[in-house]
Every structure is written in C-alpha cells, then in structure tokens.
Coordinates of C-alpha atoms in Angstrom, one line a residue:
X294 CA 41.5 15.1 25.0
X295 CA 38.8 14.4 27.6
X296 CA 35.9 12.1 26.8
X297 CA 33.2 14.7 26.5
X298 CA 35.3 16.9 24.2
X299 CA 36.2 13.9 22.0
X300 CA 32.4 13.0 21.8
X301 CA 31.5 16.6 20.7
X302 CA 34.3 16.6 18.2
X303 CA 33.2 13.3 16.6
X304 CA 29.6 14.5 16.4
X305 CA 30.6 17.9 14.9
X306 CA 32.8 16.1 12.3
X307 CA 29.9 13.7 11.5
X308 CA 27.5 16.6 11.1
X309 CA 29.9 18.5 8.9
X310 CA 30.3 15.5 6.5
X311 CA 26.5 15.0 6.4
X312 CA 25.9 18.7 5.6
X313 CA 28.5 18.6 2.9
X314 CA 27.0 15.4 1.4
X315 CA 23.5 17.0 1.4
X316 CA 24.6 20.4 -0.1
X317 CA 27.3 19.1 -2.4
X318 CA 27.9 21.4 -5.4
X319 CA 28.0 18.3 -7.6
X320 CA 24.7 18.2 -9.4
X321 CA 22.3 15.3 -8.7
X322 CA 22.1 14.5 -12.4
X323 CA 25.9 14.1 -12.6
X324 CA 25.8 12.0 -9.5
X325 CA 23.2 9.7 -11.0
X326 CA 24.8 9.7 -14.4
X327 CA 28.0 8.4 -12.8
X328 CA 25.9 5.7 -11.1
X329 CA 24.5 4.7 -14.5
X330 CA 21.2 6.3 -13.9
X331 CA 20.1 8.3 -16.9
X332 CA 17.8 11.3 -17.1
X333 CA 17.6 11.6 -20.9
X334 CA 19.7 12.2 -24.0
X335 CA 20.6 15.8 -23.1
X336 CA 22.3 15.0 -19.8
X337 CA 23.4 11.3 -19.7
X338 CA 23.1 9.9 -23.1
X339 CA 20.5 7.4 -21.9
X340 CA 16.9 7.9 -22.7
X341 CA 13.7 6.0 -21.8
X342 CA 12.4 3.6 -24.5
X343 CA 10.8 5.9 -27.0
X344 CA 8.4 3.3 -28.3
X345 CA 5.0 3.2 -26.6
X346 CA 4.5 -0.3 -28.0
X347 CA 6.3 -3.3 -26.6
X348 CA 6.0 -7.0 -27.3
X349 CA 7.4 -9.5 -24.8
X350 CA 7.8 -12.7 -26.7
X351 CA 7.8 -16.4 -25.7
X352 CA 8.2 -16.0 -21.9
X353 CA 6.4 -17.9 -19.2
X354 CA 3.8 -15.4 -18.0
X355 CA 3.2 -15.8 -14.3
X356 CA 0.2 -14.5 -12.3
X357 CA -0.6 -15.4 -8.7
X358 CA -2.9 -18.3 -9.6
X359 CA -1.8 -19.3 -13.1
X360 CA 1.2 -19.5 -15.5
X361 CA 1.3 -20.0 -19.2
X362 CA 3.7 -19.6 -22.1
X363 CA 2.5 -16.5 -24.0
X364 CA 3.4 -13.2 -25.5
X365 CA 2.5 -9.9 -23.8
X366 CA 1.7 -6.9 -25.9
X367 CA 1.9 -3.4 -24.3
X368 CA 0.6 -0.2 -25.8
X369 CA 0.5 3.3 -24.2
X370 CA 1.4 2.0 -20.8
X371 CA -1.3 -0.6 -20.6
X372 CA -1.2 -4.4 -21.2
X373 CA -3.3 -4.8 -24.4
X374 CA -3.1 -8.6 -24.9
X375 CA -1.7 -11.8 -23.3
X376 CA -1.8 -14.8 -25.7
X377 CA 0.5 -16.9 -27.8
X378 CA 2.0 -15.8 -31.1
X379 CA 1.0 -12.1 -31.2
X380 CA 1.9 -10.5 -34.6
X381 CA 3.1 -6.9 -34.5
X382 CA 4.4 -4.3 -36.9
X383 CA 7.8 -2.8 -37.2
X384 CA 7.1 0.1 -34.9
X385 CA 7.0 -2.2 -31.9
X386 CA 10.0 -2.8 -29.5
X387 CA 10.3 -6.6 -29.2
X388 CA 11.9 -8.3 -26.1
X389 CA 12.8 -11.9 -26.2
X390 CA 11.7 -13.7 -23.0
X391 CA 12.2 -17.3 -24.0
X392 CA 13.2 -19.4 -21.1
X393 CA 12.4 -16.6 -18.7
X394 CA 9.5 -15.6 -16.4
X395 CA 7.3 -12.6 -17.2
X396 CA 5.7 -11.3 -14.0
X397 CA 4.0 -8.3 -12.5
X398 CA 6.5 -5.7 -11.2
X399 CA 7.0 -5.9 -7.4
X400 CA 5.0 -3.8 -5.1
X401 CA 6.8 -2.8 -1.9
X402 CA 4.1 -2.1 0.8
X403 CA 6.5 -0.6 3.3
X404 CA 9.1 2.2 2.6
X405 CA 10.3 5.5 4.1
X406 CA 11.7 7.9 1.5
X407 CA 12.7 11.4 2.4
X408 CA 11.6 10.8 5.9
X409 CA 12.6 13.1 8.8
X410 CA 13.4 10.9 11.7
X411 CA 15.7 10.9 14.8
X412 CA 17.1 14.3 14.0
X413 CA 18.0 13.6 10.4
X414 CA 16.5 12.7 7.0
X415 CA 16.7 9.3 5.2
X416 CA 19.4 9.4 2.5
X417 CA 17.1 8.1 -0.2
X418 CA 14.4 10.5 -1.6
X419 CA 11.6 9.7 -4.0
X420 CA 13.9 9.7 -7.0
X421 CA 16.9 7.8 -5.7
X422 CA 14.9 5.3 -3.7
X423 CA 12.5 4.6 -6.6
X424 CA 15.4 4.3 -9.1
X425 CA 17.0 1.7 -6.8
X426 CA 13.6 -0.1 -6.6
X427 CA 13.3 -0.2 -10.4
X428 CA 16.7 -1.7 -10.8
X429 CA 15.6 -4.5 -8.5
X430 CA 12.3 -5.2 -10.2
X431 CA 9.9 -3.2 -8.0
X432 CA 7.6 -0.9 -9.9
X433 CA 5.4 0.5 -7.2
X434 CA 5.8 1.2 -3.5
X435 CA 3.6 2.6 -0.7
X436 CA 5.3 5.1 1.6
X437 CA 4.3 6.4 5.0
X438 CA 3.2 10.0 5.3
X439 CA 4.1 11.4 8.7
X440 CA 1.8 14.3 9.8
X441 CA 3.3 17.8 10.2
X442 CA 2.7 19.0 13.7
X443 CA -0.1 16.4 14.0
X444 CA -1.8 17.7 10.8
X445 CA -2.7 14.9 8.3
X446 CA -3.5 17.4 5.5
X447 CA -0.2 19.3 6.0
X448 CA 1.7 16.0 6.0
X449 CA -0.1 14.8 2.8
X450 CA 0.8 18.0 0.9
X451 CA 4.4 17.9 2.2
X452 CA 4.8 14.3 0.9
X453 CA 3.2 15.2 -2.5
X454 CA 5.9 17.8 -2.8
X455 CA 8.6 15.3 -1.8
X456 CA 7.3 12.9 -4.5
X457 CA 7.4 15.5 -7.4
X458 CA 10.5 13.9 -8.9
X459 CA 9.3 10.3 -8.6
X460 CA 10.1 8.0 -11.5
X461 CA 7.6 5.2 -10.7
X462 CA 4.1 4.9 -9.3
X463 CA 3.6 5.2 -5.6
X464 CA 0.8 5.3 -3.0
X465 CA 0.6 6.5 0.6
X466 CA -0.2 5.2 4.0
X467 CA -0.8 7.8 6.7
X468 CA 0.6 7.7 10.3
X469 CA -1.6 8.8 13.2
X470 CA 0.5 10.3 16.0
X471 CA -2.2 12.0 18.1
X472 CA -6.0 12.1 18.5
X473 CA -8.6 14.8 18.5
X474 CA -11.7 15.8 16.4
X475 CA -9.5 17.5 13.8
X476 CA -7.5 14.3 13.2
X477 CA -10.8 12.3 13.0
X478 CA -12.2 14.7 10.4
X479 CA -8.9 14.7 8.4
X480 CA -8.9 10.9 8.3
X481 CA -12.2 11.2 6.4
X482 CA -10.7 13.6 4.0
X483 CA -7.7 11.4 3.4
X484 CA -9.9 8.4 2.6
X485 CA -12.7 10.1 0.7
X486 CA -10.7 12.7 -1.3
X487 CA -7.0 11.9 -1.2
X488 CA -6.8 8.1 -2.0
X489 CA -5.4 6.9 1.3
X490 CA -7.0 3.7 2.6
X491 CA -4.6 2.7 5.5
X492 CA -3.5 4.3 8.7
X493 CA -0.5 3.3 10.8
X494 CA -0.3 3.4 14.6
X495 CA 3.1 3.2 16.4
X496 CA 3.1 1.3 19.7
X497 CA 6.9 2.1 20.0
X498 CA 9.1 5.3 19.9
X499 CA 8.0 6.7 23.3
X500 CA 8.0 10.5 23.3
X501 CA 7.7 10.9 19.5
X502 CA 5.5 8.6 17.4
X503 CA 4.1 6.3 20.1
X504 CA 0.4 6.3 20.9
X505 CA -1.5 4.7 23.8
X506 CA -4.3 2.2 23.9
X507 CA -7.0 4.8 24.2
X508 CA -5.9 6.4 20.9
X509 CA -5.4 3.0 19.3
X510 CA -9.0 2.1 20.0
X511 CA -10.3 5.5 18.7
X512 CA -8.2 5.0 15.6
X513 CA -9.4 1.4 15.0
X514 CA -13.0 2.5 15.3
X515 CA -12.5 5.4 12.8
X516 CA -10.6 3.1 10.4
X517 CA -13.5 0.6 10.5
X518 CA -16.1 3.2 9.8
X519 CA -14.1 4.5 6.8
X520 CA -13.2 1.1 5.4
X521 CA -9.5 1.9 5.9
X522 CA -7.0 -0.7 7.0
X523 CA -5.4 -0.2 10.4
X524 CA -1.6 -0.9 10.5
X525 CA 0.5 -1.3 13.6
X526 CA 4.2 -1.1 14.5
X527 CA 4.0 -3.6 17.3
X528 CA 6.5 -3.2 20.1
X529 CA 5.8 -2.2 23.7
X530 CA 7.2 1.2 23.8
X531 CA 7.1 1.6 27.5
X532 CA 8.9 -1.6 28.1
X533 CA 11.5 -0.8 25.3
X534 CA 12.2 2.5 27.2
X535 CA 12.8 0.5 30.3
X536 CA 15.0 -1.9 28.4
X537 CA 17.1 0.9 27.1
X538 CA 17.6 2.4 30.5
X539 CA 18.7 -1.1 31.7
X540 CA 21.3 -1.4 29.0
X541 CA 22.7 2.0 29.7
X542 CA 23.0 1.2 33.4
X543 CA 24.9 -1.9 32.5
X544 CA 27.3 0.1 30.4
X545 CA 26.1 -1.4 27.1
X546 CA 26.0 1.6 24.8
X547 CA 26.9 0.0 21.4
X548 CA 24.6 -1.3 18.7
X549 CA 24.1 -4.6 20.4
X550 CA 22.3 -2.7 23.2
X551 CA 19.6 -1.9 20.7
X552 CA 18.6 -5.5 20.2
X553 CA 19.0 -6.4 23.9
X554 CA 16.7 -3.5 24.9
X555 CA 13.8 -4.6 22.8
X556 CA 13.7 -8.5 22.8
X557 CA 11.1 -10.6 20.9
X558 CA 8.8 -10.8 23.9
X559 CA 8.1 -7.1 23.6
X560 CA 7.2 -7.5 19.9
X561 CA 5.0 -10.5 20.8
X562 CA 3.2 -8.6 23.6
X563 CA 2.4 -5.6 21.4
X564 CA 1.3 -7.8 18.5
X565 CA -1.1 -9.7 20.8
X566 CA -2.5 -6.5 22.3
X567 CA -3.1 -4.9 18.9
X568 CA -4.7 -8.1 17.6
X569 CA -7.0 -8.4 20.6
X570 CA -8.1 -4.7 20.4
X571 CA -8.7 -5.0 16.7
X572 CA -10.8 -8.1 17.4
X573 CA -12.7 -6.1 20.1
X574 CA -13.5 -3.4 17.5
X575 CA -13.9 -6.1 14.8
X576 CA -11.7 -4.3 12.2
X577 CA -9.0 -5.9 10.0
X578 CA -5.4 -5.4 11.1
X579 CA -2.1 -5.3 9.3
X580 CA 1.1 -5.9 11.4
X581 CA 4.1 -4.3 9.7
X582 CA 7.6 -5.7 9.7
X583 CA 7.0 -8.9 11.6
X584 CA 10.5 -9.8 12.9
X585 CA 10.0 -12.6 15.4
X586 CA 8.6 -16.0 16.1
X587 CA 6.8 -14.4 19.1
X588 CA 4.8 -12.0 16.9
X589 CA 4.2 -14.6 14.2
X590 CA 2.7 -17.0 16.6
X591 CA 0.2 -14.4 17.7
X592 CA -0.8 -13.8 14.1
X593 CA -1.1 -17.5 13.4
X594 CA -3.4 -18.0 16.4
X595 CA -5.6 -15.0 15.4
X596 CA -5.9 -16.2 11.8
X597 CA -6.7 -19.7 12.9
X598 CA -9.6 -18.3 14.9
X599 CA -10.9 -16.5 11.8
X600 CA -9.7 -13.0 12.6
X601 CA -8.6 -10.8 9.7
X602 CA -4.9 -10.2 10.5
X603 CA -2.2 -9.6 7.8
X604 CA 1.4 -10.3 8.7
X605 CA 4.2 -8.5 6.7
X606 CA 7.8 -9.7 7.2
X607 CA 10.5 -7.7 5.6
X608 CA 13.5 -8.8 3.5
X609 CA 16.1 -8.1 6.3
X610 CA 14.1 -10.2 8.8
X611 CA 13.8 -13.1 6.4
X612 CA 17.5 -13.5 5.5
X613 CA 19.6 -11.9 8.2
X614 CA 20.3 -12.6 11.9
X615 CA 21.5 -10.3 14.6
X616 CA 25.2 -11.4 14.6
X617 CA 26.2 -8.2 12.7
X618 CA 25.1 -6.1 15.7
X619 CA 28.0 -7.5 17.7
X620 CA 30.6 -6.6 15.1
X621 CA 33.6 -4.9 16.7
X622 CA 33.5 -2.2 14.0
X623 CA 30.9 0.4 15.0
X624 CA 30.0 1.4 11.4
X625 CA 29.4 -2.2 10.5
X626 CA 27.3 -3.0 13.5
X627 CA 25.3 0.3 13.3
X628 CA 24.1 -0.3 9.8
X629 CA 22.0 -3.2 11.1
X630 CA 20.1 -1.2 13.6
X631 CA 16.4 -1.1 12.9
X632 CA 13.2 -1.6 14.8
X633 CA 12.0 -4.2 15.6
X634 CA 15.5 -5.5 15.6
X635 CA 16.9 -8.2 13.3
X636 CA 16.6 -11.3 15.5
X637 CA 18.8 -14.2 16.6
X638 CA 19.3 -17.1 14.3
X639 CA 16.1 -19.2 13.9
X640 CA 13.6 -16.4 13.6
X641 CA 14.3 -15.8 9.9
X642 CA 13.8 -19.4 9.1
X643 CA 10.6 -19.4 11.0
X644 CA 9.4 -16.4 9.1
X645 CA 10.2 -18.1 5.8
X646 CA 8.1 -21.1 6.9
X647 CA 5.3 -18.6 7.8
X648 CA 5.3 -17.3 4.3
X649 CA 5.3 -20.7 2.7
X650 CA 2.4 -21.9 4.9
X651 CA 0.2 -18.8 4.6
X652 CA 0.6 -17.5 8.1
X653 CA 2.3 -14.4 6.6
X654 CA 0.9 -12.9 3.5
X655 CA 3.4 -10.6 1.7
X656 CA 6.9 -9.2 1.9
X657 CA 8.0 -5.6 2.4
X658 CA 11.3 -4.0 3.1
X659 CA 10.9 -1.1 5.6
X660 CA 13.5 0.6 3.4
X661 CA 14.7 3.5 5.7
X662 CA 18.2 4.3 4.7
X663 CA 20.7 6.2 6.8
X664 CA 24.4 6.5 5.8
X665 CA 27.4 5.8 8.0
X666 CA 27.7 9.5 9.0
X667 CA 24.1 9.6 10.1
X668 CA 24.4 6.3 12.0
X669 CA 27.4 7.7 13.8
X670 CA 25.1 10.1 15.7
X671 CA 24.8 7.2 18.1
X672 CA 28.5 6.3 18.4
X673 CA 28.3 6.7 22.2
X674 CA 24.7 5.8 22.7
X675 CA 22.7 3.2 20.7
X676 CA 19.5 5.1 21.4
X677 CA 20.7 7.9 19.0
X678 CA 21.5 5.6 16.1
X679 CA 18.9 6.4 13.4
X680 CA 16.8 3.2 13.0
X681 CA 16.6 1.7 9.5
X682 CA 18.1 -0.5 6.8
X683 CA 17.9 -0.8 3.0
X684 CA 16.0 -3.4 1.0
X685 CA 13.9 -1.8 -1.7
X686 CA 16.3 -2.8 -4.5
X687 CA 17.2 -6.2 -3.0
X688 CA 13.8 -7.6 -2.0
X689 CA 12.8 -9.3 -5.3
X690 CA 16.1 -11.1 -5.7
X691 CA 16.3 -12.1 -2.1
X692 CA 12.8 -13.6 -2.0
X693 CA 13.4 -15.5 -5.2
X694 CA 16.7 -16.9 -4.1
X695 CA 15.6 -17.6 -0.5
X696 CA 12.1 -18.9 -1.2
X697 CA 11.8 -20.1 -4.8
X698 CA 15.3 -21.5 -5.4
X699 CA 15.1 -23.4 -2.1
X700 CA 11.7 -25.0 -3.0
X701 CA 9.8 -23.4 -0.2
X702 CA 7.3 -21.6 -2.5
X703 CA 6.2 -21.9 -6.2
X704 CA 6.7 -19.3 -8.9
X705 CA 3.0 -18.3 -8.6
X706 CA 3.4 -17.9 -4.8
X707 CA 6.3 -15.6 -5.5
X708 CA 4.1 -13.3 -7.6
X709 CA 1.5 -13.3 -4.9
X710 CA 3.9 -12.5 -2.1
X711 CA 5.8 -9.8 -3.9
X712 CA 3.1 -8.1 -5.9
X713 CA -0.5 -9.4 -6.1
X714 CA -1.4 -9.7 -2.5
X715 CA -0.3 -6.2 -1.8
X716 CA -2.4 -5.0 -4.7
X717 CA -5.4 -6.9 -3.3
X718 CA -5.0 -5.7 0.3
X719 CA -4.8 -2.1 -0.8
X720 CA -7.6 -2.4 -3.3
X721 CA -5.7 -1.7 -6.6
X722 CA -5.9 -5.1 -8.1
X723 CA -6.0 -5.9 -11.1
X724 CA -4.8 -2.5 -12.1
X725 CA -1.6 -3.5 -10.3
X726 CA -0.2 -6.9 -9.4
X727 CA -1.3 -8.8 -12.6
X728 CA -0.3 -9.5 -16.2
X729 CA -3.8 -9.2 -17.6
X730 CA -5.3 -7.1 -20.5
X731 CA -6.2 -3.7 -19.0
X732 CA -3.6 -3.9 -16.2
X733 CA -0.9 -1.3 -16.0
X734 CA 2.2 -2.3 -17.9
X735 CA 4.4 -2.7 -14.8
X736 CA 6.3 -5.9 -15.8
X737 CA 9.6 -7.6 -15.0
X738 CA 11.5 -10.3 -16.9
X739 CA 13.3 -12.6 -14.5
X740 CA 16.0 -15.1 -15.6
X741 CA 16.0 -18.0 -13.2
X742 CA 19.4 -19.1 -14.5
X743 CA 21.1 -15.8 -14.0
X744 CA 23.0 -14.8 -10.8
X745 CA 23.1 -11.7 -8.7
X746 CA 25.5 -10.3 -6.2
X747 CA 24.7 -7.5 -3.8
X748 CA 27.2 -4.7 -3.0
X749 CA 27.1 -1.1 -1.9
X750 CA 29.5 -0.4 -4.8
X751 CA 27.0 -1.4 -7.4
X752 CA 23.6 -0.7 -5.9
X753 CA 21.5 2.3 -6.9
X754 CA 20.6 3.7 -3.5
X755 CA 22.5 6.7 -2.2
X756 CA 23.5 4.6 0.8
X757 CA 27.2 4.0 1.4
X758 CA 26.6 0.6 3.0
X759 CA 24.4 -2.4 2.4
X760 CA 23.1 -4.9 5.1
X761 CA 23.1 -7.6 2.4
X762 CA 26.7 -6.9 1.3
X763 CA 28.3 -9.8 -0.6
X764 CA 25.2 -11.9 -0.8
X765 CA 25.0 -14.0 -4.0
X766 CA 22.1 -15.9 -5.4
X767 CA 20.2 -17.1 -8.4
X768 CA 17.4 -15.5 -10.2
X769 CA 18.0 -12.0 -11.7
X770 CA 15.6 -9.3 -12.9
X771 CA 17.0 -8.5 -16.4
X772 CA 14.3 -6.2 -17.6
X773 CA 11.9 -3.8 -15.7
X774 CA 9.1 -2.1 -17.5
X775 CA 7.3 0.7 -15.5
X776 CA 4.2 2.5 -16.9
X777 CA 4.9 0.9 -20.3
X778 CA 8.5 2.2 -20.5
X779 CA 11.6 0.0 -20.4
X780 CA 13.5 1.4 -17.4
X781 CA 16.0 -1.3 -16.6
X782 CA 17.7 -3.4 -19.3
X783 CA 21.3 -4.8 -19.8
X784 CA 22.3 -3.4 -16.5
X785 CA 21.4 0.1 -17.4
X786 CA 18.8 2.2 -15.6
X787 CA 16.9 4.7 -17.7
X788 CA 14.7 6.8 -15.4
X789 CA 13.1 10.2 -15.8
X790 CA 12.2 12.3 -12.8
X791 CA 8.5 13.2 -12.6
X792 CA 7.4 10.2 -14.7
X793 CA 5.8 8.4 -11.7
X794 CA 2.2 8.8 -10.7
X795 CA 0.4 8.9 -7.4
X796 CA -2.0 6.0 -7.2
X797 CA -5.2 6.5 -5.3
X798 CA -6.3 3.5 -3.3
X799 CA -10.0 3.2 -2.6
X800 CA -11.4 2.1 0.8
X801 CA -13.3 -1.1 1.7
X802 CA -10.9 -3.7 0.3
X803 CA -11.6 -7.4 0.4
X804 CA -10.6 -7.6 4.1
X805 CA -13.8 -5.7 4.9
X806 CA -16.1 -8.3 3.2
X807 CA -18.6 -9.6 5.7
X808 CA -17.6 -7.3 8.5
X809 CA -21.2 -6.0 8.8
X810 CA -22.6 -9.6 9.1
X811 CA -20.1 -10.4 11.8
X812 CA -21.2 -7.3 13.7
X813 CA -24.9 -8.2 13.3
X814 CA -24.1 -11.7 14.6
X815 CA -22.3 -10.3 17.6
X816 CA -25.2 -8.0 18.4
X817 CA -27.8 -10.8 18.2
X818 CA -25.7 -13.0 20.5
X819 CA -25.6 -10.5 23.3
X820 CA -29.1 -11.4 24.7
X821 CA -29.1 -7.9 26.2
X822 CA -30.3 -5.6 27.4
X823 CA -32.4 -7.7 29.7
X824 CA -35.9 -6.3 30.5
X825 CA -36.2 -6.1 34.2
X826 CA -39.1 -5.0 36.5
X827 CA -38.2 -2.1 38.6
X828 CA -38.8 -2.7 42.3
X829 CA -41.4 -0.4 43.8
X830 CA -40.9 1.0 47.3

C-alpha cells in the first residue's frame, strides 16, 4: 500500500470510530450509570441527597484568610451558619468532618466543554465535564464562548443551549475573533445584559482565532470602558506558523514538532507585548495558561511596576514536563499536545514558585479533552493534532499534593489559589469562593491523610486517556456539595442533568479600582498641549 493511500485509510478508520463513538446506540444514562454517575432512582439507583438541610460537624473550616474549627450548617442551598457546636433536628443530614478540612468548592477559571475546534468537538460536554469536575472537588467553572460566524450573541445562545444539561454552576468568558462596530455593540450587550465580564483575545492560531495588534488595542479599549477583564492567549502566532514550517521542512512531523515549533521565547514575546499594550491603554490584563519561565518573568516585572496583570498557570504546566511528547508511541505522545506546550523540566518548578510567592494568582486547567481517535487526525502532521489536555477533575488534588503537601503554600493559600481569588477576579465573591453565612453551599471536605491515584480507568471524563496517568498523592476530596446537594461521597457521584445554574458575573471587579485616578494622573502629567504663538507672515 502506498503512503498516501495508507494515510487516507488511517484517517477514514479514525473518523469512523469517532462517528460511532459519538452516535453510539448506547444511551448516555447507561454509559454514565456504568461509570458510577447516577441520574436518579429511576435510572441508576443513585439519587441526589434529598435533604435540603446539611450539617458538617467538627471540621477545620478554611477560608482564604482564616481557618477555625467549626460546624457549617446549610439550608436550601445556602450556608446559613458557621460556628462551633450547632444544634440541629432529626431532619438534617449530618456529615462528620473531624480531622478534615472544610473548604469552598474549587472554581476552575479556564475550561473548554463541547467546543468545536480543529475540525472536531471536545469529548467532554457540559454534563460529563462537570460531573468529572464535581468528583474532583470543583463546583463551578468558567467556560469560553466562541462566537458563531463572528457573532457574540449567536455564540452566547449556542453555549446556553450546550449547557442545558449542566449539573453544577458555570459562567462564561467570551472570545473576540474579529472587530467591527457590531462586535463592539455586542460586547456591551454581553456585559450589561448577559452577565459576561471578561473577553479573550488569541494571539495564536493563525488563520482561525488569531487577531492582530490593531484589534487587540480596540478590544482593550472597549474592555476598559465596560469594566470587563481582557484575557490573552499569549503566543506569537506568526512566529509559531514559521516554526511549524521549519519543523515540517526538517521532516519532524510527530508530536515533538509541536513543542519545538512554539518555544518559550514566543510565549514570552507575546506576553510582553500584551502587557505593554494593556499598560498603554491602562486596563487590567489576565494571561491565561502561563506555561513558561519566559512568560512568568514578564508578569513578575509588570506586577513589580504596579501594573494590574493576573497570571494563571494550569495543572498540566505545574506538574508535567515535555518528555511525554518524545514517547515512541504516537497515541501516548499526542495526548500531551496543548498550546502553549508543556515545557521542558524546570519550568513547572518555577511556576510552582511563582504561585507560592504571589507572582501568579490562581490555577486553572484549560480542560480541553480530545480522545485518541481525535488526536490521531494528526498522525502524519503534528499541526493537525487537536490541541488540549484534561485537568478539570485532577486540579484540586494535584495542587494540594504538589503545593500544600510539599510545604510551598499554606492551607489558606490553597483555598485562595483554587477558589477565592477566581471569585474575586470575576466579581462573584463572597457568593462563591467562601465558607460564610449567605454564601452558596458549594463545599468540599478534604481528608489530608487520604491518598489518591489518577487513572483513565477510574476518572469520570469521557476521555480514554489521562495526561496524569498513574500519578499518586496525598489529600483527597471525600465529599463534594454543590448548590446544597451532596453530589460526591464514598466514591459515588450523584449528579442530575439540568441542576446547574448560569452565574452572571458583574463588571468592574476589584482590578478596576483606582483606574480612573491613574488615568487622571497620566493626563495631568502630559504638560500638553503646549500653547504656541503662530508665526505671522
């Protein structure tokens, strides 16, 4: 069989498997029942906790700036009281948390569920991805809405439809992929009517999502006027395109070519450029998935000078290195392909240090799951491998084991990095990200003496692989409460599609405090325009 025919045969077989997996006659409820995910008594024999009243007794309650031994009483989805020795009646579900930590559920600021990308769709939708998140102690996430044919409104409605079967609370960021007056007006609608307070600009993915500096400046100005946070995927897309051509010319077509074509210097350059342009406009900036020392150093320098820049590393960048991309087995190597790439040893440790010293502010995942069949689209060309890895279920455990167990951060820091700071940045604190009276009852009970092991055979994502396969550690989320319902307990997931709510996020979060004063100071410093006498002829 000649090479071209073999290639087409492999691609056709891959496509056939994907189609069969998507349109399988096996009902989704059976699929998830078999995975231990219940819909309710009628279908799986596992129902959500029927009690609307829960008492969590005797645990160490941890908030971002304080911890205390106390009871937590929940009623009708809201935390009603946090104090020692709460007395309750017989109609209350009591959970013993003695010797364990009671903390706000995790908030993942960076996910891609049911996302159409690189000719396919992520394998996790708003039900399976959220179910996986709940099993790992995350009770809210913020997903990225991609415009439909450039239309923000159409994109928003499409994603609301995708999220109809959600089983936990979620919010939206919005991507901006082109610029005109319609987009500008729609940004206002998104902020003022739809509860979106952040917009993402891609400096990478030339020919699809990438925008130029002119658009970036227009977007930054609009974000500033609306009190919305500008977010940037920082890689130099033109240089990446050149790097990809270089690798192909060298005959490097495998997954390792992905990392080689977009080295850390290109992430550092784009991060520096975005930071300087945001400083020029004087608007806050959020750098998503910081993967390299190069990018982190730019963030550190900007923050040192007083600029409002947020750096978000992701779980994979913190704990993995790029060695997997050189694995001789294509399927193994391809599962690690994401952008920016997982970096060489040393970058992860530096990012951990950045978290512990405050250079970086919170941890996301960039959960963007493609299965082995989808990854095989790029078996002969790394440029066609769908970019993305898992992490929404693993993040809370990995951050605890990597950062708390190692002594790099405190328990209160852990809550800040995995929950509270995200709630503050996106202006939903203390509704989310806190164990306080009046806060939503999104709560986890973590046992620091329990152990976890990560495997594709036991995780709750639909993914057939896991980039953290075989990793063990200490600190396990034993109970997850979402919206006042016990949804994860004793290794059983009890989720109900449609039980999640869309969370509107108001503009002008704390990062905008004092922006107007800074603008006024700048204007007064100009000493211009200078009054000049016009020469007479």
